[in-house]
mmCIF file of C-alpha atoms in Angstrom:
data_model
loop_
_atom_site.group_PDB
_atom_site.id
_atom_site.type_symbol
_atom_site.label_atom_id
_atom_site.label_comp_id
_atom_site.label_asym_id
_atom_site.label_seq_id
_atom_site.Cartn_x
_atom_site.Cartn_y
_atom_site.Cartn_z
ATOM 1 C CA MET A 230 0.000 0.000 0.000
ATOM 2 C CA SER A 231 1.248 3.482 -0.795
ATOM 3 C CA ALA A 232 0.803 6.767 1.077
ATOM 4 C CA ALA A 233 0.950 10.455 0.218
ATOM 5 C CA VAL A 234 1.924 13.159 2.690
ATOM 6 C CA ILE A 235 1.086 16.774 1.884
ATOM 7 C CA GLY A 236 3.085 19.160 4.051
ATOM 8 C CA SER A 237 5.840 16.705 4.951
ATOM 9 C CA THR A 238 8.327 19.451 5.851
ATOM 10 C CA GLY A 239 6.120 20.908 8.600
ATOM 11 C CA LEU A 240 6.326 20.128 12.313
ATOM 12 C CA VAL A 241 3.861 17.223 12.304
ATOM 13 C CA GLY A 242 4.261 16.307 8.639
ATOM 14 C CA SER A 243 7.996 15.694 8.976
ATOM 15 C CA HIS A 244 7.369 13.256 11.830
ATOM 16 C CA ILE A 245 4.627 11.516 9.846
ATOM 17 C CA LEU A 246 7.030 11.053 6.941
ATOM 18 C CA SER A 247 9.770 9.647 9.190
ATOM 19 C CA ASN A 248 7.347 7.160 10.760
ATOM 20 C CA LEU A 249 6.046 6.009 7.377
ATOM 21 C CA LEU A 250 9.551 5.496 5.986
ATOM 22 C CA ALA A 251 10.614 3.605 9.121
ATOM 23 C CA GLY A 252 7.793 1.076 8.701
ATOM 24 C CA ASP A 253 7.143 -1.657 6.162
ATOM 25 C CA ILE A 254 3.466 -1.037 5.373
ATOM 26 C CA TYR A 255 3.570 1.936 2.974
ATOM 27 C CA LYS A 256 5.655 1.532 -0.191
ATOM 28 C CA PRO A 257 6.133 3.904 -1.882
ATOM 29 C CA VAL A 258 5.623 7.031 0.210
ATOM 30 C CA HIS A 259 4.857 10.105 -1.919
ATOM 31 C CA THR A 260 5.354 13.694 -0.776
ATOM 32 C CA ILE A 261 4.297 16.963 -2.394
ATOM 33 C CA THR A 262 6.072 19.992 -0.934
ATOM 34 C CA ARG A 263 7.437 23.476 -1.623
ATOM 35 C CA ARG A 264 10.931 22.339 -0.606
ATOM 36 C CA ALA A 265 12.591 18.931 -0.491
ATOM 37 C CA PRO A 266 12.006 16.864 2.659
ATOM 38 C CA LYS A 267 15.077 15.985 4.718
ATOM 39 C CA PRO A 268 14.682 12.163 4.922
ATOM 40 C CA SER A 269 15.953 10.027 2.067
ATOM 41 C CA SER A 270 14.818 6.517 1.231
ATOM 42 C CA PRO A 271 14.470 4.269 -1.818
ATOM 43 C CA ASN A 272 10.762 4.130 -0.915
ATOM 44 C CA LEU A 273 10.369 7.925 -1.052
ATOM 45 C CA ASN A 274 8.941 9.635 -4.137
ATOM 46 C CA SER A 275 9.278 13.361 -3.545
ATOM 47 C CA ILE A 276 7.557 15.943 -5.753
ATOM 48 C CA VAL A 277 8.878 19.458 -5.106
ATOM 49 C CA ASP A 278 6.982 22.403 -6.580
ATOM 50 C CA ALA A 279 6.743 25.891 -5.088
ATOM 51 C CA ASP A 280 3.558 26.499 -7.101
ATOM 52 C CA THR A 281 0.827 25.033 -4.880
ATOM 53 C CA THR A 282 -1.758 25.423 -7.663
ATOM 54 C CA LYS A 283 -0.124 22.415 -9.339
ATOM 55 C CA TRP A 284 -0.361 20.147 -6.288
ATOM 56 C CA ALA A 285 -3.883 18.889 -6.987
ATOM 57 C CA ALA A 286 -2.856 17.635 -10.434
ATOM 58 C CA ALA A 287 0.256 16.025 -8.956
ATOM 59 C CA LEU A 288 -1.812 14.222 -6.326
ATOM 60 C CA THR A 289 -4.333 13.006 -8.904
ATOM 61 C CA GLY A 290 -1.522 11.560 -11.026
ATOM 62 C CA LEU A 291 0.067 9.390 -8.335
ATOM 63 C CA SER A 292 0.142 5.637 -8.906
ATOM 64 C CA PRO A 293 -0.652 3.340 -7.204
ATOM 65 C CA VAL A 294 -3.474 5.224 -5.507
ATOM 66 C CA PRO A 295 -2.207 6.276 -2.065
ATOM 67 C CA ALA A 296 -3.774 6.796 1.305
ATOM 68 C CA ALA A 297 -3.544 10.567 1.776
ATOM 69 C CA ILE A 298 -2.096 11.525 5.139
ATOM 70 C CA ASP A 299 -2.302 15.263 5.306
ATOM 71 C CA HIS A 300 -1.069 18.201 7.312
ATOM 72 C CA ASP A 301 -2.735 21.535 6.629
ATOM 73 C CA LEU A 302 -4.222 20.556 3.257
ATOM 74 C CA ASN A 303 -6.836 22.755 1.639
ATOM 75 C CA ILE A 304 -10.177 21.653 0.289
ATOM 76 C CA GLU A 305 -8.993 21.604 -3.325
ATOM 77 C CA LEU A 306 -6.431 18.926 -2.528
ATOM 78 C CA ALA A 307 -8.971 16.917 -0.549
ATOM 79 C CA ARG A 308 -11.180 16.872 -3.641
ATOM 80 C CA ALA A 309 -8.214 15.884 -5.798
ATOM 81 C CA ALA A 310 -7.486 13.007 -3.432
ATOM 82 C CA LYS A 311 -11.065 11.807 -3.746
ATOM 83 C CA GLU A 312 -10.946 12.063 -7.535
ATOM 84 C CA ALA A 313 -7.701 10.077 -7.535
ATOM 85 C CA GLY A 314 -9.437 7.217 -5.747
ATOM 86 C CA VAL A 315 -7.896 7.705 -2.303
ATOM 87 C CA ALA A 316 -9.778 5.498 0.161
ATOM 88 C CA THR A 317 -8.326 6.647 3.494
ATOM 89 C CA PHE A 318 -7.794 10.345 4.191
ATOM 90 C CA VAL A 319 -6.196 11.668 7.394
ATOM 91 C CA PHE A 320 -6.407 15.371 8.256
ATOM 92 C CA ILE A 321 -4.493 17.056 11.081
ATOM 93 C CA SER A 322 -6.996 19.565 12.425
ATOM 94 C CA SER A 323 -7.116 21.331 15.793
ATOM 95 C CA ALA A 324 -8.907 20.975 19.110
ATOM 96 C CA GLY A 325 -10.297 24.463 18.515
ATOM 97 C CA SER A 326 -12.294 23.268 15.494
ATOM 98 C CA ASP A 327 -14.892 21.862 17.888
ATOM 99 C CA GLY A 328 -16.798 24.211 20.174
ATOM 100 C CA PHE A 329 -17.166 27.977 20.450
ATOM 101 C CA LEU A 330 -13.784 28.760 18.836
ATOM 102 C CA SER A 331 -14.962 27.278 15.533
ATOM 103 C CA SER A 332 -17.552 30.034 15.164
ATOM 104 C CA TRP A 333 -15.237 33.055 15.435
ATOM 105 C CA ALA A 334 -11.514 32.213 15.526
ATOM 106 C CA PRO A 335 -10.222 32.307 11.888
ATOM 107 C CA TYR A 336 -7.786 29.379 12.290
ATOM 108 C CA SER A 337 -10.424 27.198 13.976
ATOM 109 C CA LYS A 338 -13.055 28.167 11.389
ATOM 110 C CA MET A 339 -10.649 27.193 8.593
ATOM 111 C CA LYS A 340 -9.922 23.817 10.167
ATOM 112 C CA ARG A 341 -13.624 23.127 10.761
ATOM 113 C CA GLY A 342 -14.386 24.061 7.158
ATOM 114 C CA VAL A 343 -11.867 21.526 5.866
ATOM 115 C CA GLU A 344 -13.236 18.891 8.270
ATOM 116 C CA ASN A 345 -16.760 19.413 6.924
ATOM 117 C CA ALA A 346 -15.557 19.245 3.323
ATOM 118 C CA VAL A 347 -13.644 16.030 3.975
ATOM 119 C CA LYS A 348 -16.741 14.469 5.541
ATOM 120 C CA GLU A 349 -18.948 15.485 2.613
ATOM 121 C CA LEU A 350 -16.523 14.006 0.068
ATOM 122 C CA GLY A 351 -17.367 10.518 1.327
ATOM 123 C CA PHE A 352 -13.998 8.784 1.601
ATOM 124 C CA ASP A 353 -14.139 5.122 2.600
ATOM 125 C CA HIS A 354 -12.376 6.255 5.768
ATOM 126 C CA ALA A 355 -11.873 9.868 6.860
ATOM 127 C CA ILE A 356 -9.801 10.406 9.994
ATOM 128 C CA ILE A 357 -9.630 13.772 11.744
ATOM 129 C CA LEU A 358 -6.995 14.338 14.425
ATOM 130 C CA ARG A 359 -7.714 17.233 16.788
ATOM 131 C CA PRO A 360 -4.568 17.832 18.854
ATOM 132 C CA GLY A 361 -4.178 20.652 21.328
ATOM 133 C CA MET A 362 -1.025 22.741 21.123
ATOM 134 C CA ILE A 363 1.526 20.957 18.942
ATOM 135 C CA LEU A 364 4.731 20.657 20.962
ATOM 136 C CA GLY A 365 8.097 20.482 19.238
ATOM 137 C CA GLU A 366 10.786 22.495 17.502
ATOM 138 C CA ARG A 367 10.114 23.961 14.068
ATOM 139 C CA GLU A 368 12.835 24.690 11.527
ATOM 140 C CA THR A 369 11.863 28.345 11.858
ATOM 141 C CA SER A 370 11.201 29.334 15.464
ATOM 142 C CA ARG A 371 8.156 31.375 16.475
ATOM 143 C CA ALA A 372 8.615 33.441 19.633
ATOM 144 C CA ALA A 373 4.980 33.477 20.786
ATOM 145 C CA GLU A 374 4.594 29.764 20.131
ATOM 146 C CA GLY A 375 7.794 29.039 22.049
ATOM 147 C CA ILE A 376 6.477 30.895 25.098
ATOM 148 C CA ALA A 377 3.159 29.032 24.940
ATOM 149 C CA GLN A 378 4.923 25.676 24.600
ATOM 150 C CA ALA A 379 7.102 26.461 27.610
ATOM 151 C CA ALA A 380 3.975 27.252 29.626
ATOM 152 C CA VAL A 381 2.311 23.963 28.668
ATOM 153 C CA ARG A 382 5.439 21.956 29.444
ATOM 154 C CA GLY A 383 5.728 23.824 32.750
ATOM 155 C CA LEU A 384 2.222 22.728 33.667
ATOM 156 C CA GLY A 385 3.307 19.190 32.831
ATOM 157 C CA LYS A 386 5.729 19.307 35.753
ATOM 158 C CA LEU A 387 2.732 19.836 38.025
ATOM 159 C CA SER A 388 0.422 17.391 36.279
ATOM 160 C CA LYS A 389 1.247 15.199 33.273
ATOM 161 C CA GLY A 390 -2.469 14.766 32.676
ATOM 162 C CA LEU A 391 -2.914 18.522 32.400
ATOM 163 C CA GLN A 392 -0.120 18.799 29.828
ATOM 164 C CA ASP A 393 -1.592 15.892 27.854
ATOM 165 C CA ALA A 394 -4.958 17.653 27.785
ATOM 166 C CA LEU A 395 -3.498 20.946 26.541
ATOM 167 C CA GLY A 396 -0.853 19.803 24.053
ATOM 168 C CA GLN A 397 0.784 16.804 22.416
ATOM 169 C CA ASP A 398 4.266 16.273 20.982
ATOM 170 C CA ALA A 399 4.463 16.432 17.190
ATOM 171 C CA ASP A 400 5.955 12.939 17.021
ATOM 172 C CA ALA A 401 3.074 11.520 19.086
ATOM 173 C CA ILE A 402 0.546 13.133 16.743
ATOM 174 C CA ALA A 403 2.417 11.698 13.766
ATOM 175 C CA ARG A 404 2.498 8.175 15.227
ATOM 176 C CA ALA A 405 -1.219 8.402 15.988
ATOM 177 C CA ALA A 406 -1.965 9.462 12.400
ATOM 178 C CA VAL A 407 -0.002 6.523 10.997
ATOM 179 C CA LYS A 408 -1.622 4.076 13.427
ATOM 180 C CA ALA A 409 -5.122 5.354 12.661
ATOM 181 C CA ALA A 410 -4.540 4.976 8.914
ATOM 182 C CA GLN A 411 -3.317 1.429 9.480
ATOM 183 C CA LEU A 412 -6.424 0.562 11.529
ATOM 184 C CA ALA A 413 -8.649 1.971 8.788
ATOM 185 C CA TRP A 414 -6.821 -0.118 6.177
ATOM 186 C CA GLU A 415 -7.419 -3.187 8.371
ATOM 187 C CA ASN A 416 -11.123 -2.218 8.692
ATOM 188 C CA LYS A 417 -10.663 -1.728 12.439
ATOM 189 C CA ALA A 418 -11.560 1.965 12.591
ATOM 190 C CA PRO A 419 -14.515 2.580 14.948
ATOM 191 C CA ASP A 420 -16.336 4.744 12.408
ATOM 192 C CA LYS A 421 -16.179 5.788 8.765
ATOM 193 C CA PHE A 422 -15.657 9.395 9.921
ATOM 194 C CA TRP A 423 -13.326 9.051 12.900
ATOM 195 C CA ILE A 424 -12.525 12.062 15.079
ATOM 196 C CA ILE A 425 -9.533 11.602 17.395
ATOM 197 C CA GLY A 426 -8.969 13.998 20.303
ATOM 198 C CA GLY A 427 -5.940 14.630 22.507
ATOM 199 C CA HIS A 428 -6.124 11.679 24.895
ATOM 200 C CA GLU A 429 -6.941 9.201 22.103
ATOM 201 C CA ILE A 430 -4.043 10.622 20.073
ATOM 202 C CA LEU A 431 -1.670 9.694 22.898
ATOM 203 C CA LYS A 432 -3.244 6.238 23.227
ATOM 204 C CA LEU A 433 -2.787 5.513 19.518
ATOM 205 C CA ALA A 434 0.733 6.947 19.571
ATOM 206 C CA HIS A 435 1.671 4.593 22.405
ATOM 207 C CA ALA A 436 0.227 1.610 20.505
ATOM 208 C CA GLU A 437 2.209 2.544 17.382
ATOM 209 C CA LYS A 438 5.396 2.901 19.423
ATOM 210 C CA GLU A 439 4.964 -0.464 21.144
ATOM 211 C CA GLU A 440 4.297 -2.464 17.945
ATOM 212 C CA PRO A 441 7.966 -2.701 16.825
ATOM 213 C CA LYS A 442 8.954 -3.849 20.322
ATOM 214 C CA ALA A 443 6.288 -6.556 20.295
ATOM 215 C CA ALA A 444 7.346 -7.739 16.839
ATOM 216 C CA GLU A 445 10.997 -7.882 17.902
ATOM 217 C CA SER A 446 10.237 -9.858 21.080
ATOM 218 C CA SER A 447 8.225 -12.432 19.126
ATOM 219 C CA LYS A 448 11.204 -13.338 16.920
#
């Protein structure tokens, strides 16, 4: 089975790509980005184009048809994925897309709009991850985000459960996305339109992390 990652050079997308390339399930792994991703692998097919208006056509032309694991993809690309025959679509949304923030905060409204569009497109499996604050280091630092991350991690020293409720590490979100796509492929997803919140993200991430250990111990 193949996979496509849109936004594989971003904070979560880069971790998703690394997890896919480290496993044996998805071959090849396609990426469509403005700049080349850092990982290299014989299983990686990287399409680099700074003109994002060409990405939909690039996604439609991929063969074999991939599962589209996305970070920050717009509605046009979601439609292109559907037209290309993608069965499983994973979208990294935001906890703010559910509740009062989705009615007035621009970022949350955008994420909720993409969620609704993905649902209406009718993929065999649509998976929406709604993490809290994404914790991790970006290639380009953002001062305000760094302060907020420090605050969340500081709260974690008082209560790990409180940190887990407010934010999740980028790598954990990535592992959860990969695990959820695998469960959908195995027809083990709990619903055709599966929404995964913060605590379930961490649960899936832990399961994905433990699988290689279990496989190694069984040898």
